[in-house]
mmCIF file of C-alpha atoms in Angstrom:
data_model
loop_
_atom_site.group_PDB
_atom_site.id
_atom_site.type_symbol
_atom_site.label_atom_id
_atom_site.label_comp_id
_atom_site.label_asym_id
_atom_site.label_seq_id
_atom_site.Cartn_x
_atom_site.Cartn_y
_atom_site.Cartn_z
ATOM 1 C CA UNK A 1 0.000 0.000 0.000
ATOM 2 C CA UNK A 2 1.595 3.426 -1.080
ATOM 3 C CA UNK A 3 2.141 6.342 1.623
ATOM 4 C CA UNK A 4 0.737 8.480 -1.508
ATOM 5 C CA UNK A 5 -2.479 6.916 -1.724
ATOM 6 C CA UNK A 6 -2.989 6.885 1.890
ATOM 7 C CA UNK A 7 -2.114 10.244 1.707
ATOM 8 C CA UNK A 8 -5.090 10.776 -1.000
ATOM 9 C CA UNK A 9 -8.000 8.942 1.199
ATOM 10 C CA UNK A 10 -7.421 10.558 4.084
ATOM 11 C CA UNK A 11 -7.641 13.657 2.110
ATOM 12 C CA UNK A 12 -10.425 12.973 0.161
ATOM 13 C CA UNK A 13 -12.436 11.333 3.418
ATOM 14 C CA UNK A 14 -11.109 14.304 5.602
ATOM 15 C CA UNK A 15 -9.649 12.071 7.663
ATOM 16 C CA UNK A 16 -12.496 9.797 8.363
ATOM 17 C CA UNK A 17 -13.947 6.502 7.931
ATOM 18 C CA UNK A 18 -15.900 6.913 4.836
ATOM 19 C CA UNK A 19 -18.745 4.394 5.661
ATOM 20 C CA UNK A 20 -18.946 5.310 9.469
ATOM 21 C CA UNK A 21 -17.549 8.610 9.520
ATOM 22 C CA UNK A 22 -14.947 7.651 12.594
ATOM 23 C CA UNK A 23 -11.705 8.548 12.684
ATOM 24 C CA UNK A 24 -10.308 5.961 14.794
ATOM 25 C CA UNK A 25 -8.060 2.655 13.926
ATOM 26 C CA UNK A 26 -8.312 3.974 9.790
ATOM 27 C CA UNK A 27 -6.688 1.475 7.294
ATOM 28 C CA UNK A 28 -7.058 1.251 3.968
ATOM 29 C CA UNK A 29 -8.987 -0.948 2.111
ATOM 30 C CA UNK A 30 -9.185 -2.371 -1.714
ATOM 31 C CA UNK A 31 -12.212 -3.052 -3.194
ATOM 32 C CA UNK A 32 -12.237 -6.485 -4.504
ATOM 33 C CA UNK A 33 -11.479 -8.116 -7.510
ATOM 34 C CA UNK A 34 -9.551 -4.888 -7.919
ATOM 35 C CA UNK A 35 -5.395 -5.589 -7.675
ATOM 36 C CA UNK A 36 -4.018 -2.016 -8.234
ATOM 37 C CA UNK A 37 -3.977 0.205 -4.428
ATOM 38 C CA UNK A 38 -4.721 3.372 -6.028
ATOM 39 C CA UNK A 39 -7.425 5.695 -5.061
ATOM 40 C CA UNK A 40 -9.506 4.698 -7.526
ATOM 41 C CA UNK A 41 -9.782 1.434 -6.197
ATOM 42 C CA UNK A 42 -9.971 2.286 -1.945
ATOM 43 C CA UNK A 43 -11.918 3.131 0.402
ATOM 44 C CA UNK A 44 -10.441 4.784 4.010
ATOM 45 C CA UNK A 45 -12.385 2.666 6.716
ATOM 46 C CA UNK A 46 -12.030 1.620 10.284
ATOM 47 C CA UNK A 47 -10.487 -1.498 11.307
ATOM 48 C CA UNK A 48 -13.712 -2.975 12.760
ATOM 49 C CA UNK A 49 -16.143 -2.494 9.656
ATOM 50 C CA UNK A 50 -13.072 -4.186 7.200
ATOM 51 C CA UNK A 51 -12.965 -7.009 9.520
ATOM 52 C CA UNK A 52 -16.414 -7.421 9.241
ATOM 53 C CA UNK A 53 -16.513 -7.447 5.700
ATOM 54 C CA UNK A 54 -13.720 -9.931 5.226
ATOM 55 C CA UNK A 55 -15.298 -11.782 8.044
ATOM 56 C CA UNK A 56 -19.569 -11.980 7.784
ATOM 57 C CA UNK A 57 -19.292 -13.966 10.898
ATOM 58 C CA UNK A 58 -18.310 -10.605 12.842
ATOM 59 C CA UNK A 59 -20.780 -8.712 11.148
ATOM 60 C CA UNK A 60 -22.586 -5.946 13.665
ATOM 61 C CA UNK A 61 -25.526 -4.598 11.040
ATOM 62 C CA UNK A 62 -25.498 -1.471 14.297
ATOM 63 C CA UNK A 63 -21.817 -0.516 12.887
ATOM 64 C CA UNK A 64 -23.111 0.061 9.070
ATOM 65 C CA UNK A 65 -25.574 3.013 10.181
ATOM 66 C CA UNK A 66 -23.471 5.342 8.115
ATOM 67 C CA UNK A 67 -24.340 3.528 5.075
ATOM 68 C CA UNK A 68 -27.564 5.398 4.681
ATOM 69 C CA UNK A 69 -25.005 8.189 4.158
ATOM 70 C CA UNK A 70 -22.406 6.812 2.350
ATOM 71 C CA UNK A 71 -24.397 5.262 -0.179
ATOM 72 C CA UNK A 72 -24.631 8.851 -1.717
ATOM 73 C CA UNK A 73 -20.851 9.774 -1.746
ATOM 74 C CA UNK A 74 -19.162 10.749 -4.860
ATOM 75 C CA UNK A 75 -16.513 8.716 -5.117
ATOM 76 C CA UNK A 76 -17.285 4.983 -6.368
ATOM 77 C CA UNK A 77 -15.565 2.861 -4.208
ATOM 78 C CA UNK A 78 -17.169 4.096 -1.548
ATOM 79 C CA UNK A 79 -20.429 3.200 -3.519
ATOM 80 C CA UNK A 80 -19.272 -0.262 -3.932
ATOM 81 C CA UNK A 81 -18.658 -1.070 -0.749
ATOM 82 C CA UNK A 82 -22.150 0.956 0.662
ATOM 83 C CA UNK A 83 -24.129 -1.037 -1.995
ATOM 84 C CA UNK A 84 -22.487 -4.606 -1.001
ATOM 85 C CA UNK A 85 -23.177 -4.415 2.583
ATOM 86 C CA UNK A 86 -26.345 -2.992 1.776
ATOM 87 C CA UNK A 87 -27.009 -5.823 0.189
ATOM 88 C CA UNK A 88 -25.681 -8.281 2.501
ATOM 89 C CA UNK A 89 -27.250 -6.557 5.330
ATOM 90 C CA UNK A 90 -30.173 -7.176 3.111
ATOM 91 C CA UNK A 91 -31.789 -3.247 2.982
ATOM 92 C CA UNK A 92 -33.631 -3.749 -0.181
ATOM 93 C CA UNK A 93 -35.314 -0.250 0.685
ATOM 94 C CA UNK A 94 -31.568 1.917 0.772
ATOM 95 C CA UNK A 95 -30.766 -0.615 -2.427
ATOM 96 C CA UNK A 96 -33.814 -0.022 -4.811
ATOM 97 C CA UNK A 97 -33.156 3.941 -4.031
ATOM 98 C CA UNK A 98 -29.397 3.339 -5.254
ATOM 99 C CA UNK A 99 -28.260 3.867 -8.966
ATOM 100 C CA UNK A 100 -24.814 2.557 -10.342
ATOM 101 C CA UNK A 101 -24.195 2.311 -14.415
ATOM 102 C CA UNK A 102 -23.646 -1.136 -15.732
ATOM 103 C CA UNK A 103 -20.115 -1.159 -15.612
ATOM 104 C CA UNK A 104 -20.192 0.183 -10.923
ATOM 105 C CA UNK A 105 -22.895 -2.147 -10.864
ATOM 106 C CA UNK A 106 -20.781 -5.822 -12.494
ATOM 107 C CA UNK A 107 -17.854 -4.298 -10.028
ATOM 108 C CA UNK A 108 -20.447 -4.128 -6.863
ATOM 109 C CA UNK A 109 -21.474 -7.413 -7.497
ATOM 110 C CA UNK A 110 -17.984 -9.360 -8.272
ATOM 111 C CA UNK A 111 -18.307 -10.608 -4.764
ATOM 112 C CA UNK A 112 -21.492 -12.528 -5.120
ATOM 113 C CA UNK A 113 -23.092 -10.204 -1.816
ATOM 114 C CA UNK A 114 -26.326 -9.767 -3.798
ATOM 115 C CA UNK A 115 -26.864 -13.326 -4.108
ATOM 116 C CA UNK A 116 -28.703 -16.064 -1.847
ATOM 117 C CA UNK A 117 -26.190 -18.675 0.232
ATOM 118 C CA UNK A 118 -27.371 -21.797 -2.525
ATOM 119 C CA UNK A 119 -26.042 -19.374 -5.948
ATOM 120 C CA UNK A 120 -23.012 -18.236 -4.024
ATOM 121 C CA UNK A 121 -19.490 -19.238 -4.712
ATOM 122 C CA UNK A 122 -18.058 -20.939 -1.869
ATOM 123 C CA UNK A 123 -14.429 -22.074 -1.972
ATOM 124 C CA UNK A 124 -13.235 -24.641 0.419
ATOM 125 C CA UNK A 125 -10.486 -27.186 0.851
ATOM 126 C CA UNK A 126 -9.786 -30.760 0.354
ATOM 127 C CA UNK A 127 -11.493 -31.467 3.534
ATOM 128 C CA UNK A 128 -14.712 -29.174 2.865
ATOM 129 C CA UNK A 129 -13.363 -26.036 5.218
ATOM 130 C CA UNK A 130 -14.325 -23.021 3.703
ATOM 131 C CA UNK A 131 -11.457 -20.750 2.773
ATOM 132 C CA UNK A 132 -11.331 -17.200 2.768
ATOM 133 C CA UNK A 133 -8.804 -14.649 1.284
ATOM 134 C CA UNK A 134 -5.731 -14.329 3.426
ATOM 135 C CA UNK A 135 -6.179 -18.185 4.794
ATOM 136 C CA UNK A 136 -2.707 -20.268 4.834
ATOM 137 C CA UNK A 137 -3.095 -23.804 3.484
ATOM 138 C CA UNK A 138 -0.930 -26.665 2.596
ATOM 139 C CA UNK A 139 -0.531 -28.691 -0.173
ATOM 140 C CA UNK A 140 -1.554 -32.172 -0.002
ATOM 141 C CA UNK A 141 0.365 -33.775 -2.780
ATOM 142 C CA UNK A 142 2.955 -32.611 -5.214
ATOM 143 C CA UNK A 143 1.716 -30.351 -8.175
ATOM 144 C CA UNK A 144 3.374 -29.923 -11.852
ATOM 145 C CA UNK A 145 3.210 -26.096 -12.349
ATOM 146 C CA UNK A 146 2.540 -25.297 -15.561
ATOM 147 C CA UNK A 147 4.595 -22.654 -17.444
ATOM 148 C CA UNK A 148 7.309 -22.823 -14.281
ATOM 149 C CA UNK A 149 10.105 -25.073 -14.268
ATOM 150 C CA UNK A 150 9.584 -26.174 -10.853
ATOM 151 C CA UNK A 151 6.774 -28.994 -8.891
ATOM 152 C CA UNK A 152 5.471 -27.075 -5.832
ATOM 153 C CA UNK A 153 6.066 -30.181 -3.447
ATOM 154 C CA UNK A 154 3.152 -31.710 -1.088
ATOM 155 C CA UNK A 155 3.203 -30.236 2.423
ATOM 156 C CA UNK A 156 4.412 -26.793 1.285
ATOM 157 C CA UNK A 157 2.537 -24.145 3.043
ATOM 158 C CA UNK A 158 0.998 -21.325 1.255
ATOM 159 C CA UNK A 159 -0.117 -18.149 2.987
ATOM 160 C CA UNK A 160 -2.302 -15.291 2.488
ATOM 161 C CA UNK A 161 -4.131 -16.657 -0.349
ATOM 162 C CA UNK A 162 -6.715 -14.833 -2.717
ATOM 163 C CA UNK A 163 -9.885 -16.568 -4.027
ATOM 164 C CA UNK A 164 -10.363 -16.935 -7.311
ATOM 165 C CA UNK A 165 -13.639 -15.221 -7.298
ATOM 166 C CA UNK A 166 -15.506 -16.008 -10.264
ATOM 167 C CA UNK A 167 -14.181 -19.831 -9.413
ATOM 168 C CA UNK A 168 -14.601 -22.016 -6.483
ATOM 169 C CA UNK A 169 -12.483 -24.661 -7.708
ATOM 170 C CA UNK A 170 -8.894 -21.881 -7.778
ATOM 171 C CA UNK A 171 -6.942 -19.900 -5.275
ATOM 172 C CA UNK A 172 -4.088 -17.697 -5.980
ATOM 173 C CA UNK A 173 -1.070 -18.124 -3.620
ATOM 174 C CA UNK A 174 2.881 -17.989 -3.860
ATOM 175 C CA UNK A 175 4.893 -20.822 -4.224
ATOM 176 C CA UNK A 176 9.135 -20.992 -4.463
ATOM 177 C CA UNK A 177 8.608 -16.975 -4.778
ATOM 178 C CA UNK A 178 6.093 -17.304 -7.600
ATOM 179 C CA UNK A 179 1.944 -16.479 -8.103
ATOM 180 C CA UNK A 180 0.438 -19.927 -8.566
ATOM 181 C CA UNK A 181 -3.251 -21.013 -9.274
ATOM 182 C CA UNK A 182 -4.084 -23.451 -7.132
ATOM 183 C CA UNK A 183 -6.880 -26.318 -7.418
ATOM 184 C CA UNK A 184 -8.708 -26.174 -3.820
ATOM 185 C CA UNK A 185 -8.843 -29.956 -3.996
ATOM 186 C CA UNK A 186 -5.146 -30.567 -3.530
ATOM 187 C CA UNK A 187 -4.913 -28.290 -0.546
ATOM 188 C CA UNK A 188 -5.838 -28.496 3.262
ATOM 189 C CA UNK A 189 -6.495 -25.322 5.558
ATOM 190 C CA UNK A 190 -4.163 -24.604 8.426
ATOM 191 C CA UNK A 191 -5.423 -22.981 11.342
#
């Protein structure tokens, strides 16, 4: 994460969570499937609310008040992020009164938030534990990489995977100090 576009959020949020308007414990936080940490892509919120998105489990629908708010900002992360936990928080009365063009709208919904448990994609391991971005796993048997000149070797731990989010079958992790896909079959969460 660059100083710079730290530097920009906290400018352009005055300092404050954009969702809850706090300005305590502020980190910054890319809106998925984006890759790139710019501005464009990042929303300046407190530690609590990005655990709880990461993490439904922690989810505290009393800490999103300030989505009635931020639903409205001008800048489209922001929108992204108010419309998905809108949606998982399942407002549809804030939702219907939101508009996003085609192309905010396909980026709001990469995460699958908008959709019922049964249509969601769900990754999970070898052994049926559901994984989540930023998990560690092992491999469970050795794996021909294809396009490397290497076999990333059973019992090799991989950490701070990323879903592949449009596939519940693929994680992304780094193996011998390379970006792999990964089948979820051949690995095995570690706690």
């Amino acid at each position: 994460m660059s100083i710079v576009t730290e530097k920009r959020l906290r400018d352009r949020s005055g300092n404050t969570c954009e969702i809850s308007g706090s300005d305590e414990n502020l980190v910054v936080y890319l809106v998925e499937p984006k890759t790139e940490a710019t501005p464009e892509n990042c929303i300046l919120i407190t530690q609590t609310l990005k655990e709880q998105i990461e993490n439904k489990e922690l989810m505290n629908p009393n800490d999103w008040r300030g989505l009635s708010d931020s639903m409205w900002n001008e800048n489209l992360p922001v929108q992204i992020v108010s419309w998905r936990m809108l949606a998982r928080l399942k407002n549809h009365d804030l939702l219907d009164m939101m508009y996003l063009d085609e192309d905010a709208l396909e980026w709001a919904k990469a995460t699958g938030e908008d959709e019922d448990e049964e249509g969601k994609i769900i990754h999970k391991d070898s052994n049926g534990n559901i994984l989540q971005d930023g998990d560690s796993v092992v491999l469970i048997k050795d794996l021909d990489v294809k396009g490397a000149t290497f076999t990333a070797k059973r019992g090799a731990a991989v950490h701070n995977i990323k879903l592949v989010w449009d596939d519940a079958n693929l994680i992304e992790g780094r193996v011998e100090n390379q970006n792999i896909y990964i089948l979820t079959q051949y690995v095995k969460k570690t706690k």
